[in-house]
Amino acid sequence: MPAKYQQPPVTPEMVEAHGLTKEEHERIKTILGREMTYTELGIYSVMWSEHCSYKNSIALLKTLPREGKNLLAKAGEENAGAVDIGDGLAVVFKIESHNHPSAVEPYQGAATGVGGILRDIFTMGARPIASLNSLRFGSPDNPHVRYLVDGVVRGIGDYGNSFGVPTVAGEVYFDEAYTGNPLINAMAVGIVKTDGIVSAVAKGVGNQLMIVGSKTGRDGIHGATFASVELSEESEQKRSSVQIGDPFTEKLLLEATLEIIEKNLIVGIQDMGAAGIICSSSEMSAKGEAGAELDIDKVPVREPGMIPYEILLSESQERMLVCVKKGKEAAVREVFDKWGLDSTIIGKVTDDGLLTVRLDGEIVAQAPSETMVLGGDAPVYHRETKRPAYMDELADLNLEDIPLDRDWNEDLCGLLAAPNICHKGWVFEQYDSMVRTNTAVGPGSDAAVLRLRKTNKALAMVTDCNGRYCYLNPRLGAQSAVAEAARNIVCSGGQPLAVTNCLNFGNPYKPEIYYGFAEAVAGMGEACRVFETPVTGGNVSFYNEDPQRAVFPTPTIGMVGLIPDVAHITTQWFKDEGDVIFLLGENKEHLGASEYLHTFFGLTKGEAPPLDMQFEKKLQDGLLAAITRGWIRSAHDCSDGGLAVALAECCISDREQQVGAVITLSDSMRTDALLFGETQSRVVISCAADDADAVADFFGILNCPCARIGTVGGGNLKINDVVDLSLQKLDHAFFDSMPAFMEKVG
Amino acid sequence: MKVGVVTFPGSNCDYDSYTAVKHILKEEVEFLWHKSTDLVGSDLVILPGGFAYGDYLRAGAIARFSPIMEEVVKFAYSGGMVIGICNGFQVLTECGLLPGALMRNHHLRFSCKFVYLRVEDNTGRFTNACRKHEVLKIPIAHGEGNYFYHDDEVRELEENGQVVFRYVDRTGEVTDEANPNGSLNNIAGIVNREGNVLGMMPHPERAVESIIGSVDGLKVFESVRAACVQVAGAGGK
């Protein structure tokens, strides 16, 4: 018979090593009226970690607009936001980071990032319909970066492909700022009947708590804490903090979970992500204003000898905690048996507000649930901010220093081949983008579009953020990220509905970093109000730093829009010879923060392009109205690489029907700024020649600039007398670049 | 026509085949659970795409031992029509209903995209609705689709007209660039010698509506329907 488990006494050194401050330690002692046990130290250290408690961000996040029509689940209320889209259906979506795990173990880090976000969706009763991801890496010239890209893409692909959800859109962005700390943000979208949304709650005294899915192992212990410190040389040793994914089990868990929900067997359910059992049980009971008792020895484990601390904190994947309706325990078990998964009663709901953990009948931890969770007694900090000196230095860009005697054909090809602009088929062809046969527009247009069966509707979805803009001006950069996401949705024929965000920043205890965070949150809030897209939730990821530097402030926006009629699904590429091309919006002589300066001059400099949000909103509303009238045959926004790149993409991005265009621009300004400047609020549209006058009149009445700039046709893209390139050359630059730089040896 | 779609726990294209048959072809269709041994009187059994039992081992290696597969094998030997799509094709080669093997793609990556297939034989039960050498646009989505068999045996397959689909370019030319996975002779789909079992890596069930990119996959299902009518007309089932 094994010796009875004895908890080691907690010392101040242990508390410090667990990342709790002296003040936090005192606060916990006050809550408990005594010193913590070793198990409780584990509990508070993860629950009060940045990752679970949002202690350094929540005060500012509360300033974001979280109200809006049709919201069924608001930010912070459930695992993901939910928006009513009519026909008795709601769309559920969320984005989350898995940056640090992916930095040390790219394959499993990325795979489990996908797994975690999918569970957030189906734990609400929604069937996942799409997966997206926003990826940022260092320069691909660096072999280690290529190793990371390769592992991350395989991890995302293998998980989503096996699980059976189409991966339909995302971004892949390269900049030296992300060399030591890549950003891996995964988003999932699901559909649920509005009366079938399930809550992450435990309530009803005596209701049983069941753990279902995989067994609990030693993987991922302190993953949440690991996510709450900067990366360092020693991070490689934290590989054991990275969880291991099993998409096959996740698929089974999905089907079983949806089945117990459909059969109305449960009170609530919460997935186990960061901080495992302890997080799900404390959050569920705190939400139910109840308590919970857990018999930790009943948890099915993968190996003997695991102590309560490990079992509670394990981040083993593919598990859920279920609060079962009285008398339905056997029915729940039957469903999980059918799918070959464990389901074990490990505790019950109480009315004392305490989370009590027992091992062989003896209490090893006992504390009020409310004191552990965000929104309860977890700490909330307001941090100091200081505007970084670099911002003023880098803002100063003298265009006269940028030579104009350049070969514009060569520059356009160079930009089309640049890692940030080139076609990312090397990445997204490794993802199954079509399974479940709803993908109307897959990767490679402005937004992905999924049709909704049994309705005439479709959903458009996208992720966006330009880290360079945010680095130079975080408030403006965040506004632009929201504006661009909305523009992409509108270009696809959708009405923007709501936003989920993934806020990737450095160490919040550094005032310069926190300045960027505070500014970005402010800018995002302003933009979300203008574009009427409330924030339904998301995730904050701090400490994205290595000893060299912090990442660019990167507030990634995930946005979903509704296309009320599938007939109005719009793609970016030109359709037919003779169609007329218009430019909505105005060209301005602005070259700051551009991909052009970065690619050819190695500069991350200048002001980020200004954004007039009211004008942008007017333009988007007008464009959507024009699409709804059936006039618009293609729409593509101008972003990285500016107007010339946008036009080239319109010509070539559908490889089955590439077509040239002849463009005349009458603006008088520097050629580089005209072709490659990244002035905001511009969209290239095309329409049938017969509709051209109507389109021009329509935007004229709206007082929205709409210049007729050319005609679709021919085998070349010609722009004034400065660009003249064959489709073949454009195609080669755009499509052959990524395979070449990714499969480079050495 | 009545169709049974097998659901292994890790099947993820079972629903796509089911809806294609039910809502596009408007034929009767049922799911067949992997633990079951009842084919519910199906005229056609579809082994769908996915990762049958996780496929952490070789794709399809475990599925061949499932209860439902015992019945499917019997059904096939008695002349019943079976289509294995993607993972289903892998299962068919594992259980010996079709010859050869599907190795990892030559570039060692998963690959999902639309490809072009040329119909090499339009006389069989799965292609009678196509023209000879018609080019179909149908997507692939697999990591292990690289068809391999010994030279002599492949020659025999070719001579017997058992190679029914080949990867080609848009114009119908067999080229290396059009071969997405390194398959021998650009082979995308084969039938058994009797012609009642088809295995193909591309997904015809993903090409049944123009809104999702193509309707060319319908021809495979329509061919089977025509074959069923013919069999029924001849007085058999």
PDB file of C-alpha atoms in Angstrom, chain A residues 235-371:
ATOM      1  CA  SER A 235      12.434  28.055 -22.824  1.00  0.00           C
ATOM      2  CA  GLU A 236      13.530  25.039 -24.838  1.00  0.00           C
ATOM      3  CA  GLN A 237      13.556  23.129 -21.566  1.00  0.00           C
ATOM      4  CA  LYS A 238       9.875  23.967 -21.113  1.00  0.00           C
ATOM      5  CA  ARG A 239       8.970  21.687 -23.967  1.00  0.00           C
ATOM      6  CA  SER A 240       7.144  19.508 -21.422  1.00  0.00           C
ATOM      7  CA  SER A 241       4.809  22.448 -20.832  1.00  0.00           C
ATOM      8  CA  VAL A 242       3.560  21.915 -24.381  1.00  0.00           C
ATOM      9  CA  GLN A 243       0.522  19.693 -24.735  1.00  0.00           C
ATOM     10  CA  ILE A 244       0.217  16.872 -27.237  1.00  0.00           C
ATOM     11  CA  GLY A 245      -2.723  16.899 -29.624  1.00  0.00           C
ATOM     12  CA  ASP A 246      -4.895  13.976 -30.735  1.00  0.00           C
ATOM     13  CA  PRO A 247      -7.320  15.157 -33.408  1.00  0.00           C
ATOM     14  CA  PHE A 248      -8.964  11.749 -33.735  1.00  0.00           C
ATOM     15  CA  THR A 249     -10.027  11.868 -30.091  1.00  0.00           C
ATOM     16  CA  GLU A 250     -11.147  15.462 -30.561  1.00  0.00           C
ATOM     17  CA  LYS A 251     -13.380  14.359 -33.427  1.00  0.00           C
ATOM     18  CA  LEU A 252     -14.942  11.713 -31.179  1.00  0.00           C
ATOM     19  CA  LEU A 253     -15.294  14.262 -28.392  1.00  0.00           C
ATOM     20  CA  LEU A 254     -17.047  16.642 -30.784  1.00  0.00           C
ATOM     21  CA  GLU A 255     -19.615  14.069 -31.854  1.00  0.00           C
ATOM     22  CA  ALA A 256     -20.210  12.830 -28.302  1.00  0.00           C
ATOM     23  CA  THR A 257     -20.475  16.366 -26.903  1.00  0.00           C
ATOM     24  CA  LEU A 258     -22.975  17.468 -29.524  1.00  0.00           C
ATOM     25  CA  GLU A 259     -24.942  14.284 -28.892  1.00  0.00           C
ATOM     26  CA  ILE A 260     -25.307  14.810 -25.108  1.00  0.00           C
ATOM     27  CA  ILE A 261     -26.288  18.413 -25.760  1.00  0.00           C
ATOM     28  CA  GLU A 262     -28.803  17.420 -28.422  1.00  0.00           C
ATOM     29  CA  LYS A 263     -30.300  14.855 -26.035  1.00  0.00           C
ATOM     30  CA  ASN A 264     -30.619  17.529 -23.345  1.00  0.00           C
ATOM     31  CA  LEU A 265     -28.666  15.573 -20.741  1.00  0.00           C
ATOM     32  CA  ILE A 266     -26.545  18.309 -19.231  1.00  0.00           C
ATOM     33  CA  VAL A 267     -26.665  21.540 -17.233  1.00  0.00           C
ATOM     34  CA  GLY A 268     -23.388  22.923 -18.514  1.00  0.00           C
ATOM     35  CA  ILE A 269     -20.056  21.998 -20.061  1.00  0.00           C
ATOM     36  CA  GLN A 270     -16.634  23.571 -20.225  1.00  0.00           C
ATOM     37  CA  ASP A 271     -13.616  22.463 -22.197  1.00  0.00           C
ATOM     38  CA  MET A 272     -10.271  22.029 -20.530  1.00  0.00           C
ATOM     39  CA  GLY A 273      -7.703  24.320 -21.959  1.00  0.00           C
ATOM     40  CA  ALA A 274      -5.277  26.364 -19.954  1.00  0.00           C
ATOM     41  CA  ALA A 275      -5.033  25.199 -16.327  1.00  0.00           C
ATOM     42  CA  GLY A 276      -7.083  22.083 -16.978  1.00  0.00           C
ATOM     43  CA  ILE A 277      -9.476  20.719 -14.377  1.00  0.00           C
ATOM     44  CA  ILE A 278      -8.918  23.508 -11.913  1.00  0.00           C
ATOM     45  CA  CYS A 279      -9.813  26.208 -14.402  1.00  0.00           C
ATOM     46  CA  SER A 280     -12.942  24.519 -15.713  1.00  0.00           C
ATOM     47  CA  SER A 281     -14.260  23.531 -12.271  1.00  0.00           C
ATOM     48  CA  SER A 282     -13.633  26.936 -10.662  1.00  0.00           C
ATOM     49  CA  GLU A 283     -15.045  28.860 -13.614  1.00  0.00           C
ATOM     50  CA  MET A 284     -18.123  26.673 -13.959  1.00  0.00           C
ATOM     51  CA  SER A 285     -18.969  26.777 -10.250  1.00  0.00           C
ATOM     52  CA  ALA A 286     -18.222  30.492  -9.911  1.00  0.00           C
ATOM     53  CA  LYS A 287     -20.526  31.155 -12.865  1.00  0.00           C
ATOM     54  CA  GLY A 288     -23.253  29.068 -11.222  1.00  0.00           C
ATOM     55  CA  GLU A 289     -22.683  30.889  -7.926  1.00  0.00           C
ATOM     56  CA  ALA A 290     -22.183  27.440  -6.488  1.00  0.00           C
ATOM     57  CA  GLY A 291     -19.360  25.355  -5.131  1.00  0.00           C
ATOM     58  CA  ALA A 292     -17.891  22.057  -6.207  1.00  0.00           C
ATOM     59  CA  GLU A 293     -16.322  19.016  -4.616  1.00  0.00           C
ATOM     60  CA  LEU A 294     -13.808  17.008  -6.598  1.00  0.00           C
ATOM     61  CA  ASP A 295     -12.486  13.573  -5.685  1.00  0.00           C
ATOM     62  CA  ILE A 296      -9.209  13.866  -7.473  1.00  0.00           C
ATOM     63  CA  ASP A 297      -8.386  10.168  -7.114  1.00  0.00           C
ATOM     64  CA  LYS A 298     -11.285   9.332  -9.435  1.00  0.00           C
ATOM     65  CA  VAL A 299      -9.807  11.181 -12.433  1.00  0.00           C
ATOM     66  CA  PRO A 300      -8.638   8.628 -15.020  1.00  0.00           C
ATOM     67  CA  VAL A 301      -4.886   9.163 -15.361  1.00  0.00           C
ATOM     68  CA  ARG A 302      -2.309   8.004 -17.884  1.00  0.00           C
ATOM     69  CA  GLU A 303       0.317   7.044 -15.338  1.00  0.00           C
ATOM     70  CA  PRO A 304       0.432   6.153 -11.653  1.00  0.00           C
ATOM     71  CA  GLY A 305       1.891   8.401  -9.016  1.00  0.00           C
ATOM     72  CA  MET A 306       0.411  11.697 -10.224  1.00  0.00           C
ATOM     73  CA  ILE A 307      -0.126  14.049  -7.270  1.00  0.00           C
ATOM     74  CA  PRO A 308      -3.208  16.300  -6.930  1.00  0.00           C
ATOM     75  CA  TYR A 309      -1.207  19.339  -8.029  1.00  0.00           C
ATOM     76  CA  GLU A 310      -0.393  17.623 -11.326  1.00  0.00           C
ATOM     77  CA  ILE A 311      -3.852  16.241 -11.932  1.00  0.00           C
ATOM     78  CA  LEU A 312      -5.495  19.600 -11.328  1.00  0.00           C
ATOM     79  CA  LEU A 313      -3.058  21.564 -13.485  1.00  0.00           C
ATOM     80  CA  SER A 314      -2.515  19.079 -16.313  1.00  0.00           C
ATOM     81  CA  GLU A 315      -3.361  20.525 -19.712  1.00  0.00           C
ATOM     82  CA  SER A 316      -3.841  17.167 -21.386  1.00  0.00           C
ATOM     83  CA  GLN A 317      -5.941  17.826 -24.446  1.00  0.00           C
ATOM     84  CA  GLU A 318      -9.344  16.599 -25.614  1.00  0.00           C
ATOM     85  CA  ARG A 319     -11.096  16.671 -22.219  1.00  0.00           C
ATOM     86  CA  MET A 320     -14.283  18.330 -20.986  1.00  0.00           C
ATOM     87  CA  LEU A 321     -15.926  18.838 -17.620  1.00  0.00           C
ATOM     88  CA  VAL A 322     -19.667  18.224 -17.707  1.00  0.00           C
ATOM     89  CA  CYS A 323     -22.314  19.140 -15.143  1.00  0.00           C
ATOM     90  CA  VAL A 324     -24.904  16.409 -15.686  1.00  0.00           C
ATOM     91  CA  LYS A 325     -28.632  16.733 -15.099  1.00  0.00           C
ATOM     92  CA  LYS A 326     -29.838  14.611 -12.207  1.00  0.00           C
ATOM     93  CA  GLY A 327     -30.637  11.077 -13.289  1.00  0.00           C
ATOM     94  CA  LYS A 328     -28.982  11.442 -16.714  1.00  0.00           C
ATOM     95  CA  GLU A 329     -25.576  10.085 -15.697  1.00  0.00           C
ATOM     96  CA  ALA A 330     -26.127   6.692 -17.315  1.00  0.00           C
ATOM     97  CA  ALA A 331     -27.387   8.274 -20.525  1.00  0.00           C
ATOM     98  CA  VAL A 332     -24.291  10.459 -20.749  1.00  0.00           C
ATOM     99  CA  ARG A 333     -22.079   7.451 -20.142  1.00  0.00           C
ATOM    100  CA  GLU A 334     -23.839   5.532 -22.907  1.00  0.00           C
ATOM    101  CA  VAL A 335     -23.053   8.240 -25.441  1.00  0.00           C
ATOM    102  CA  PHE A 336     -19.380   8.384 -24.508  1.00  0.00           C
ATOM    103  CA  ASP A 337     -19.159   4.581 -24.519  1.00  0.00           C
ATOM    104  CA  LYS A 338     -20.532   4.573 -28.063  1.00  0.00           C
ATOM    105  CA  TRP A 339     -17.702   6.869 -29.150  1.00  0.00           C
ATOM    106  CA  GLY A 340     -15.135   4.889 -27.175  1.00  0.00           C
ATOM    107  CA  LEU A 341     -14.332   7.683 -24.718  1.00  0.00           C
ATOM    108  CA  ASP A 342     -13.954   7.745 -20.925  1.00  0.00           C
ATOM    109  CA  SER A 343     -16.645   9.400 -18.828  1.00  0.00           C
ATOM    110  CA  THR A 344     -16.173   9.393 -15.079  1.00  0.00           C
ATOM    111  CA  ILE A 345     -17.970  11.110 -12.222  1.00  0.00           C
ATOM    112  CA  ILE A 346     -15.336  13.014 -10.279  1.00  0.00           C
ATOM    113  CA  GLY A 347     -17.418  15.248  -8.061  1.00  0.00           C
ATOM    114  CA  LYS A 348     -20.602  17.181  -7.503  1.00  0.00           C
ATOM    115  CA  VAL A 349     -22.052  20.653  -7.228  1.00  0.00           C
ATOM    116  CA  THR A 350     -22.363  22.118  -3.721  1.00  0.00           C
ATOM    117  CA  ASP A 351     -23.909  25.311  -2.363  1.00  0.00           C
ATOM    118  CA  ASP A 352     -21.003  26.497  -0.215  1.00  0.00           C
ATOM    119  CA  GLY A 353     -19.217  28.488  -2.916  1.00  0.00           C
ATOM    120  CA  LEU A 354     -16.056  26.545  -2.193  1.00  0.00           C
ATOM    121  CA  LEU A 355     -13.963  24.472  -4.507  1.00  0.00           C
ATOM    122  CA  THR A 356     -12.982  21.492  -2.388  1.00  0.00           C
ATOM    123  CA  VAL A 357     -10.450  18.975  -3.668  1.00  0.00           C
ATOM    124  CA  ARG A 358     -10.101  15.630  -1.932  1.00  0.00           C
ATOM    125  CA  LEU A 359      -7.588  12.845  -2.284  1.00  0.00           C
ATOM    126  CA  ASP A 360      -8.755   9.548  -0.808  1.00  0.00           C
ATOM    127  CA  GLY A 361     -11.286  11.463   1.256  1.00  0.00           C
ATOM    128  CA  GLU A 362      -8.839  13.997   2.675  1.00  0.00           C
ATOM    129  CA  ILE A 363      -9.007  17.642   1.694  1.00  0.00           C
ATOM    130  CA  VAL A 364      -5.872  18.781  -0.147  1.00  0.00           C
ATOM    131  CA  ALA A 365      -7.216  22.139  -1.309  1.00  0.00           C
ATOM    132  CA  GLN A 366     -10.197  24.257  -0.412  1.00  0.00           C
ATOM    133  CA  ALA A 367     -10.881  27.834  -1.469  1.00  0.00           C
ATOM    134  CA  PRO A 368     -13.793  29.946  -2.695  1.00  0.00           C
ATOM    135  CA  SER A 369     -14.214  29.461  -6.480  1.00  0.00           C
ATOM    136  CA  GLU A 370     -14.973  33.126  -6.874  1.00  0.00           C
ATOM    137  CA  THR A 371     -11.502  34.086  -5.603  1.00  0.00           C
TER     138      THR A 371
END
